[in-house]
Coordinates of N, CA and C in Angstrom, one line a residue:
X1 N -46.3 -28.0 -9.3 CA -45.0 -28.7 -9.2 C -44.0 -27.9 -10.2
X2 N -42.8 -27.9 -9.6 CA -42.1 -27.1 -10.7 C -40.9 -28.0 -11.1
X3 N -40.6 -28.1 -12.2 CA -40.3 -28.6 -13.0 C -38.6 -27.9 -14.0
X4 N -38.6 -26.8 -13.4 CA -37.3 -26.6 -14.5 C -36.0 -26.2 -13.1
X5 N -35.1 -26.4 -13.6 CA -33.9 -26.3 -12.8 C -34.0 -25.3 -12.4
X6 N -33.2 -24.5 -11.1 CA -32.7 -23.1 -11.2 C -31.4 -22.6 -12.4
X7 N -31.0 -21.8 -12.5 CA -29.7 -21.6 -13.4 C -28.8 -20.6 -12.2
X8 N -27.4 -21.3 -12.0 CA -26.9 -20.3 -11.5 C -25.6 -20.2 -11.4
X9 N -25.2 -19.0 -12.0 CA -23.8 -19.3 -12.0 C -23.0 -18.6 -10.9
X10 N -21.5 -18.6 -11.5 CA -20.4 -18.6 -10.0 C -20.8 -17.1 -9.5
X11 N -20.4 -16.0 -10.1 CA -20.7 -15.1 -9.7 C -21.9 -14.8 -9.1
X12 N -23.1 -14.9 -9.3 CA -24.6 -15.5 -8.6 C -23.6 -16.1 -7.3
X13 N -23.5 -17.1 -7.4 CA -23.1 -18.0 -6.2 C -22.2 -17.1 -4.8
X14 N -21.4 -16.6 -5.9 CA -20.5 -16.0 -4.8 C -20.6 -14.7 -4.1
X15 N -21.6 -13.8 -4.7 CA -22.2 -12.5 -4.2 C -23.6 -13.2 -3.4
X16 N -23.8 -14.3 -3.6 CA -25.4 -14.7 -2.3 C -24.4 -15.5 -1.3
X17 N -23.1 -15.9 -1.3 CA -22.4 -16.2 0.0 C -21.9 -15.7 0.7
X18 N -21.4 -14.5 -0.3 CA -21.1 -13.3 0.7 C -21.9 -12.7 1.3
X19 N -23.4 -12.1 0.8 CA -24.3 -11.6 1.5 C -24.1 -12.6 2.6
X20 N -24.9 -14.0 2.3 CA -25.2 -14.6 3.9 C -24.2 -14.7 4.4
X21 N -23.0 -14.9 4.1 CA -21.7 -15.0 5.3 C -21.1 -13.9 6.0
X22 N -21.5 -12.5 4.9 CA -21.8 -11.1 6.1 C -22.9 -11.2 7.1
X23 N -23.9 -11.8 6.7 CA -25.1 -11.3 7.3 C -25.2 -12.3 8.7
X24 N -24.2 -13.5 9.1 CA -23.8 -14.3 9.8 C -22.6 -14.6 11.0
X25 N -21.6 -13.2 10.5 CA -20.7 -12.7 10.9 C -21.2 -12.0 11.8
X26 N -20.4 -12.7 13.1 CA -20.1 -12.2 14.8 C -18.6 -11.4 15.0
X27 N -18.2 -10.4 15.4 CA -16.9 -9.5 15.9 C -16.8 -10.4 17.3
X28 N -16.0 -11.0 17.6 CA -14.8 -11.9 18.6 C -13.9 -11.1 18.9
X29 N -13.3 -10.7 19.9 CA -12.1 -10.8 20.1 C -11.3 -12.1 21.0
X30 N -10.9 -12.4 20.5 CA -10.0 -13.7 21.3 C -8.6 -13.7 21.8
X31 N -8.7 -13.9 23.0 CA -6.9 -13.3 23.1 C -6.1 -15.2 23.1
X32 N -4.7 -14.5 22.4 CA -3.6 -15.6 21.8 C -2.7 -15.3 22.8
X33 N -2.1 -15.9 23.2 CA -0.5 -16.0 23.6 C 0.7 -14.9 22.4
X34 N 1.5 -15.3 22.7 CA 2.9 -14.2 22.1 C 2.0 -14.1 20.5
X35 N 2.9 -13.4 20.0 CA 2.7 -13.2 18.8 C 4.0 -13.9 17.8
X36 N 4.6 -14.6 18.3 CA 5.7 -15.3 17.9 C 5.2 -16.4 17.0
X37 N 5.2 -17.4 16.1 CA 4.8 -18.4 15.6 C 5.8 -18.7 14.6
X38 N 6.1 -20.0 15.0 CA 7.0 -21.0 13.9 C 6.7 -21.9 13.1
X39 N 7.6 -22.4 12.0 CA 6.5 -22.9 10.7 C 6.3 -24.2 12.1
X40 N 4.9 -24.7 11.3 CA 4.7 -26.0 12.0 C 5.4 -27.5 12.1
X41 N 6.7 -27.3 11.2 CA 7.6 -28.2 11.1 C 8.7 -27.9 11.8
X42 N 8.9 -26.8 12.6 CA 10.0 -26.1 13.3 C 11.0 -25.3 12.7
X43 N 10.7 -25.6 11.0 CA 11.5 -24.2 10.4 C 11.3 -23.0 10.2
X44 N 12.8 -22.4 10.6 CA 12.9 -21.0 10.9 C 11.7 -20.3 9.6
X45 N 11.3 -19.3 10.0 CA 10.4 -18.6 9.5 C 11.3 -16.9 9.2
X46 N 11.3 -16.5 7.9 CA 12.2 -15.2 7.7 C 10.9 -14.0 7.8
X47 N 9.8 -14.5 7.7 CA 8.7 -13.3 8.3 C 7.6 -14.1 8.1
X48 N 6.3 -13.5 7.8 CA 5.1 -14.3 7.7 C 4.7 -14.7 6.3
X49 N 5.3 -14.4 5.3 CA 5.2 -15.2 4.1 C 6.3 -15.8 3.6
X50 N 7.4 -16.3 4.5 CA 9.0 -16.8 3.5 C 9.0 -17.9 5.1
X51 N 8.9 -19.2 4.6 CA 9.6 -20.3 5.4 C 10.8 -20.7 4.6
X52 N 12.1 -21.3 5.3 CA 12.8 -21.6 4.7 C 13.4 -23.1 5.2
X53 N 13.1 -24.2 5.0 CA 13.2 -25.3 5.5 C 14.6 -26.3 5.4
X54 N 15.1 -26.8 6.1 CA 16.2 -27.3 5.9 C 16.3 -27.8 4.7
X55 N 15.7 -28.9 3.6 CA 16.1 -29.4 2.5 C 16.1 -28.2 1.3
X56 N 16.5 -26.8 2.0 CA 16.8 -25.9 0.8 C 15.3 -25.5 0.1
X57 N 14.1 -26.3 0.8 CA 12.6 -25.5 -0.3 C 12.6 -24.4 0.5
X58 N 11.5 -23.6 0.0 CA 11.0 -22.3 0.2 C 9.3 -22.4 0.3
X59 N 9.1 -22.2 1.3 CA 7.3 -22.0 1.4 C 6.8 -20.8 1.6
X60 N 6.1 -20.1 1.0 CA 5.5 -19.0 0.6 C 3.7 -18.8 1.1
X61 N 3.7 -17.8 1.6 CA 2.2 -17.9 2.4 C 1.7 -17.0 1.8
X62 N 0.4 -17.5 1.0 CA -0.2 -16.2 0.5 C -1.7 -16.3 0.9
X63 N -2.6 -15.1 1.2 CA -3.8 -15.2 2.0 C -4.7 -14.9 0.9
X64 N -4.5 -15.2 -0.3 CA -6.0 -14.7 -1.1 C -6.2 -16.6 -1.7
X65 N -7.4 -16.2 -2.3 CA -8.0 -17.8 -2.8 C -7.5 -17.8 -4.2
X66 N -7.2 -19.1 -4.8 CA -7.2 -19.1 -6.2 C -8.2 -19.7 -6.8
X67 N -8.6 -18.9 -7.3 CA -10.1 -19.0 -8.2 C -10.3 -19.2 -9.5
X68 N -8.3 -19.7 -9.9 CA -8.3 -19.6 -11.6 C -7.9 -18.6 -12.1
X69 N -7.5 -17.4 -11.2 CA -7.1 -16.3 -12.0 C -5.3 -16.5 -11.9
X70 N -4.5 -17.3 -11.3 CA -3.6 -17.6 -11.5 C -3.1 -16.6 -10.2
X71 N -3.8 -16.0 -9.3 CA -3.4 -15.2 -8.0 C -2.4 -16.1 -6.9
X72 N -2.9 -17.4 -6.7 CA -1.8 -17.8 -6.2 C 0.0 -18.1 -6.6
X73 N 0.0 -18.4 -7.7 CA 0.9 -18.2 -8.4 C 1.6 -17.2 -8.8
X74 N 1.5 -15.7 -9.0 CA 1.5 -14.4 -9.7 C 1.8 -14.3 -7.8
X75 N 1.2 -14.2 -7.0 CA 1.6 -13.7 -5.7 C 3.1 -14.5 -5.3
X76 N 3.3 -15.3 -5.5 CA 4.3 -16.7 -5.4 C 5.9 -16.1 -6.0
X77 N 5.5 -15.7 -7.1 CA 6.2 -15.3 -7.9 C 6.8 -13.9 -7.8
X78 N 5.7 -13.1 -7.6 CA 6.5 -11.7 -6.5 C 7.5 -11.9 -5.5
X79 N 6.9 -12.8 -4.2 CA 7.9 -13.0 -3.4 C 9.3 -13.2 -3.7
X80 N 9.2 -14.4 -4.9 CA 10.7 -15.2 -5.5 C 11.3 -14.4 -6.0
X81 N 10.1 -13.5 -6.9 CA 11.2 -12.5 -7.9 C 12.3 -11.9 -6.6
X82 N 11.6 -10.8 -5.8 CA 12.2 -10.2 -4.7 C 13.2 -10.8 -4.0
X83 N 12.5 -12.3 -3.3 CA 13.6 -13.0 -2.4 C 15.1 -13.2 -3.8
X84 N 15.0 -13.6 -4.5 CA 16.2 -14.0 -5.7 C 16.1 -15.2 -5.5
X85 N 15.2 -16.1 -5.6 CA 15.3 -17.8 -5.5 C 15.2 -18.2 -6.7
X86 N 15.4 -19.6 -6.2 CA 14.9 -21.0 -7.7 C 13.5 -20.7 -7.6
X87 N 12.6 -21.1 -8.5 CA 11.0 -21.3 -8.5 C 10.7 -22.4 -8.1
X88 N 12.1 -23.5 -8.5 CA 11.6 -24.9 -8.2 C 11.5 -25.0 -6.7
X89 N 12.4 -24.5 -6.0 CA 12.8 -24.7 -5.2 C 11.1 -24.4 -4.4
X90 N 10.3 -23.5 -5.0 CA 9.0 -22.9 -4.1 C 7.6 -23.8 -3.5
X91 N 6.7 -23.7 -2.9 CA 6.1 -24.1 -2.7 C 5.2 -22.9 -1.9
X92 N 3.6 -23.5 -2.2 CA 2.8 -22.2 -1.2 C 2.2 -23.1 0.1
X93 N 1.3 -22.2 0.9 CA 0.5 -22.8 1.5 C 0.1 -21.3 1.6
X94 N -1.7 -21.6 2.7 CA -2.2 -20.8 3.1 C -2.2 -20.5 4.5
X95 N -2.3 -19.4 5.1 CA -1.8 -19.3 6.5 C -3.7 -19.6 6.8
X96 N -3.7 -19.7 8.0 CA -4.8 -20.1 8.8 C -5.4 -18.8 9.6
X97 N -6.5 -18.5 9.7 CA -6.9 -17.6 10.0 C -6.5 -17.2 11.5
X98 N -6.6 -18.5 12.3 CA -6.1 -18.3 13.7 C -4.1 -17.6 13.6
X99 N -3.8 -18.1 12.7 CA -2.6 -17.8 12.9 C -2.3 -16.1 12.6
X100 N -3.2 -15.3 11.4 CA -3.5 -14.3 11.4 C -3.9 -13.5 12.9
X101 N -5.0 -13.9 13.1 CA -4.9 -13.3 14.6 C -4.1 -12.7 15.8
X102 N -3.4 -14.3 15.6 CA -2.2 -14.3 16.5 C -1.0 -13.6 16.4
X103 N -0.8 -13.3 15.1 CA -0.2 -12.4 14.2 C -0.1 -11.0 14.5
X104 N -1.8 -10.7 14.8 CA -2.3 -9.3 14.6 C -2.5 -8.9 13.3
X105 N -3.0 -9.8 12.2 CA -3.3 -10.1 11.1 C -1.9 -9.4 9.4
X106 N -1.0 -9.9 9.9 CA 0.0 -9.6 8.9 C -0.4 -9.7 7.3
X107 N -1.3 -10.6 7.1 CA -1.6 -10.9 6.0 C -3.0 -10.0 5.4
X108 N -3.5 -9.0 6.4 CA -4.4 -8.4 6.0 C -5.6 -9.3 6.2
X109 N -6.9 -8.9 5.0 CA -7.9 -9.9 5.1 C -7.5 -10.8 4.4
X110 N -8.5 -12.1 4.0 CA -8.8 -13.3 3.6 C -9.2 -13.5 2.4
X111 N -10.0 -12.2 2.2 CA -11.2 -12.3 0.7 C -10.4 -12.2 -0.1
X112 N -11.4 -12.6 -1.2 CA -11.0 -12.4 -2.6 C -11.4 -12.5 -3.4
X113 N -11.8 -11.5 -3.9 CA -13.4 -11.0 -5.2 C -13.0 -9.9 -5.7
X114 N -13.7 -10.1 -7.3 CA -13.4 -8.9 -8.1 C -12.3 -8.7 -8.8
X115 N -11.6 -9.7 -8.7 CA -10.4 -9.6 -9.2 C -9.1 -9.2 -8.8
X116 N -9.3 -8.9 -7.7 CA -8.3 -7.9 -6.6 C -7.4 -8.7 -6.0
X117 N -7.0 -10.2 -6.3 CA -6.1 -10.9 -5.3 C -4.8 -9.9 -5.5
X118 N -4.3 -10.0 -6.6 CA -2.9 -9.7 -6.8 C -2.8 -7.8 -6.5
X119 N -3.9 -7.2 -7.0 CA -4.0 -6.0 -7.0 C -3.7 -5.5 -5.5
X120 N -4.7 -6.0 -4.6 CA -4.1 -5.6 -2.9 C -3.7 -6.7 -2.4
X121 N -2.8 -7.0 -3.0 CA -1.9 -8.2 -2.2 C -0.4 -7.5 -2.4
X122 N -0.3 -6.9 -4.3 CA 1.1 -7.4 -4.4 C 2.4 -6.6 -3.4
X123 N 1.8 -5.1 -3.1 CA 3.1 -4.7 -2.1 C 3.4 -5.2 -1.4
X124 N 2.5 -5.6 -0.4 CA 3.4 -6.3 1.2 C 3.7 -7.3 0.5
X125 N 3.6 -8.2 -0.7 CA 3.9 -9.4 -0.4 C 5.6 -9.3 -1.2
X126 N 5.5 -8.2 -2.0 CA 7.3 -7.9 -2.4 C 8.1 -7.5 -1.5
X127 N 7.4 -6.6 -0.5 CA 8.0 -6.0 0.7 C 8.3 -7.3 1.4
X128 N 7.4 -8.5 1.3 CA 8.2 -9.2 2.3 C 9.7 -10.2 1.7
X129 N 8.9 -10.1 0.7 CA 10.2 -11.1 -0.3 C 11.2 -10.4 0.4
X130 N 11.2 -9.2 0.0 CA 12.6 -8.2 -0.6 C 13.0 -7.7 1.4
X131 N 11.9 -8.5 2.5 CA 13.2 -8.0 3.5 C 13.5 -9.6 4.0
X132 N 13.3 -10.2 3.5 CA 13.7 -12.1 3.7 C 15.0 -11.3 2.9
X133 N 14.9 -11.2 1.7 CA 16.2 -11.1 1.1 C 17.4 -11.0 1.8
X134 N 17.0 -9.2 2.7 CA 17.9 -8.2 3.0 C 18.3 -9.0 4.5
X135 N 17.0 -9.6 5.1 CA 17.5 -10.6 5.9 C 18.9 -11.8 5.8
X136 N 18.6 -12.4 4.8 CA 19.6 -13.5 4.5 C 21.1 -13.0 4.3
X137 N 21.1 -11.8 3.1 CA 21.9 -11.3 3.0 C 22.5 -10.8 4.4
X138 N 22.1 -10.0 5.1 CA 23.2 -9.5 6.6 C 23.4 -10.9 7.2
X139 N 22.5 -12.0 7.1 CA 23.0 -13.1 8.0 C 24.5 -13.6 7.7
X140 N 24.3 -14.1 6.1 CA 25.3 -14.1 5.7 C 26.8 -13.3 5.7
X141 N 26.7 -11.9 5.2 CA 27.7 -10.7 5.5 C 27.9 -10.8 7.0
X142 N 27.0 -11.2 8.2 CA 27.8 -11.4 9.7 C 28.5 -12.7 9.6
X143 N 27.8 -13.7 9.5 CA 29.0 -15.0 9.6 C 30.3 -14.9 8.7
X144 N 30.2 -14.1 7.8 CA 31.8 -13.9 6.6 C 32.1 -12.9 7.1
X145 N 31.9 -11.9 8.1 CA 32.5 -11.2 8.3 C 32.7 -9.7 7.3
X146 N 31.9 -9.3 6.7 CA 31.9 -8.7 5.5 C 31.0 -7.3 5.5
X147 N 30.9 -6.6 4.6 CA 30.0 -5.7 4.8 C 28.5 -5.7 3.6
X148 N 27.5 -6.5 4.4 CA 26.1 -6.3 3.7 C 26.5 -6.3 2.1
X149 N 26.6 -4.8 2.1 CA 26.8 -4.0 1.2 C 27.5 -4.9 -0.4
X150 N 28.8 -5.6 0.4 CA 29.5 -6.1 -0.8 C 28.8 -7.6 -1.4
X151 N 27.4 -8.0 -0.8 CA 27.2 -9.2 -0.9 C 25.4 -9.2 -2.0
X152 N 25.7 -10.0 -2.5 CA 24.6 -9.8 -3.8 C 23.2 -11.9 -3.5
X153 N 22.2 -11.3 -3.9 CA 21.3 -12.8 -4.2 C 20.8 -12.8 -5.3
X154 N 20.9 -14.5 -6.2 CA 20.6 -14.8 -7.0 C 20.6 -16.3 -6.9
X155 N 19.3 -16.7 -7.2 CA 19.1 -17.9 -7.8 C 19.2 -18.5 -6.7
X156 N 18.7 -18.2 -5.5 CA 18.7 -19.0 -3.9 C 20.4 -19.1 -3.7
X157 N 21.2 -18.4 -4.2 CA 22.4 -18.6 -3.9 C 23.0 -16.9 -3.3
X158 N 23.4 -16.8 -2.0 CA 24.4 -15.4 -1.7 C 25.8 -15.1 -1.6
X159 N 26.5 -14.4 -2.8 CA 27.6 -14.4 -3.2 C 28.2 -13.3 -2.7
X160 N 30.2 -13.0 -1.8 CA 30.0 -12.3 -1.5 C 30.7 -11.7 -3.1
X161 N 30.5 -10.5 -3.4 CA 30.7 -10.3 -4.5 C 32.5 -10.0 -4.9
X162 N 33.8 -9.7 -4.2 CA 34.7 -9.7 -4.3 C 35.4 -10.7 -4.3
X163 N 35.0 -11.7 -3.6 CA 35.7 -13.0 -3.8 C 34.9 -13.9 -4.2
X164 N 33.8 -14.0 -4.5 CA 33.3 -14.6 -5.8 C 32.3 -15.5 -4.7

């Protein structure tokens, strides 16, 4: 009879679930419809990590796990820096794996080990901020009639810069 606990910590834990959950993994291909997808509340979507919802929040999609290293957040915060928003104004969620698919996986993989969330995350996820930005900005410069160029973001607010 045995008698003493096992001991096992996270790292233990998470390198024998990765083995078995490689060692369990089937290749699918599944075919989706368009590759088009809207947030699930019907707001417009400025790419696959910037929702922008009528009451002025911001939802941010980031595909790695937070494990305590503060990755969800630090990823969060790239976007915003780039986009020029409030913080308050932010919020995350995670995208869904099907919706990656459907995507054609925009968000890359899923994992997240070793420390790597922010490490291979953080380009595309500034790149996306920063073309939400350049998005909003021309939206704006077309309805004012103006040129891109003369119009600046800060603080979730787009100013055209000559006339204030």
């Amino acid at each position: 009879m045995i008698t003493k606990s096992p001991k096992l910590n996270r790292r233990s834990f998470l390198v024998g679930s990765a083995a078995v959950g490689g060692g369990l993994m089937l290749g699918l291909k599944i075919p989706f419809g368009t590759s088009v997808v809207r947030a699930a509340d019907g707001s417009p979507e400025l790419n696959a990590w910037v929702v922008i919802r009528p009451d002025d929040t911001i939802v941010v999609r980031i595909a790695r796990s937070e494990m305590g290293q503060g990755t969800l957040t630090g990823l969060a915060q790239m976007v915003c820096e780039e986009l020029e928003c409030d913080w308050s104004k932010v919020t995350t969620e995670y995208p869904t794996p099907g919706e990656s698919v459907k995507r054609k996986r925009p968000w890359g993989n899923f994992s997240t080990g070793g420390s790597r969330g922010i490490r291979e995350s953080n380009e595309y996820v500034r790149k996306g901020g920063a073309a939400a930005r350049m998005m909003l900005i021309q939206a704006a410069a077309n309805a004012w009639g103006v040129p891109a160029s003369e119009c600046t973001a800060a603080n979730s607010v787009i100013t055209h810069k000559p006339t204030g």
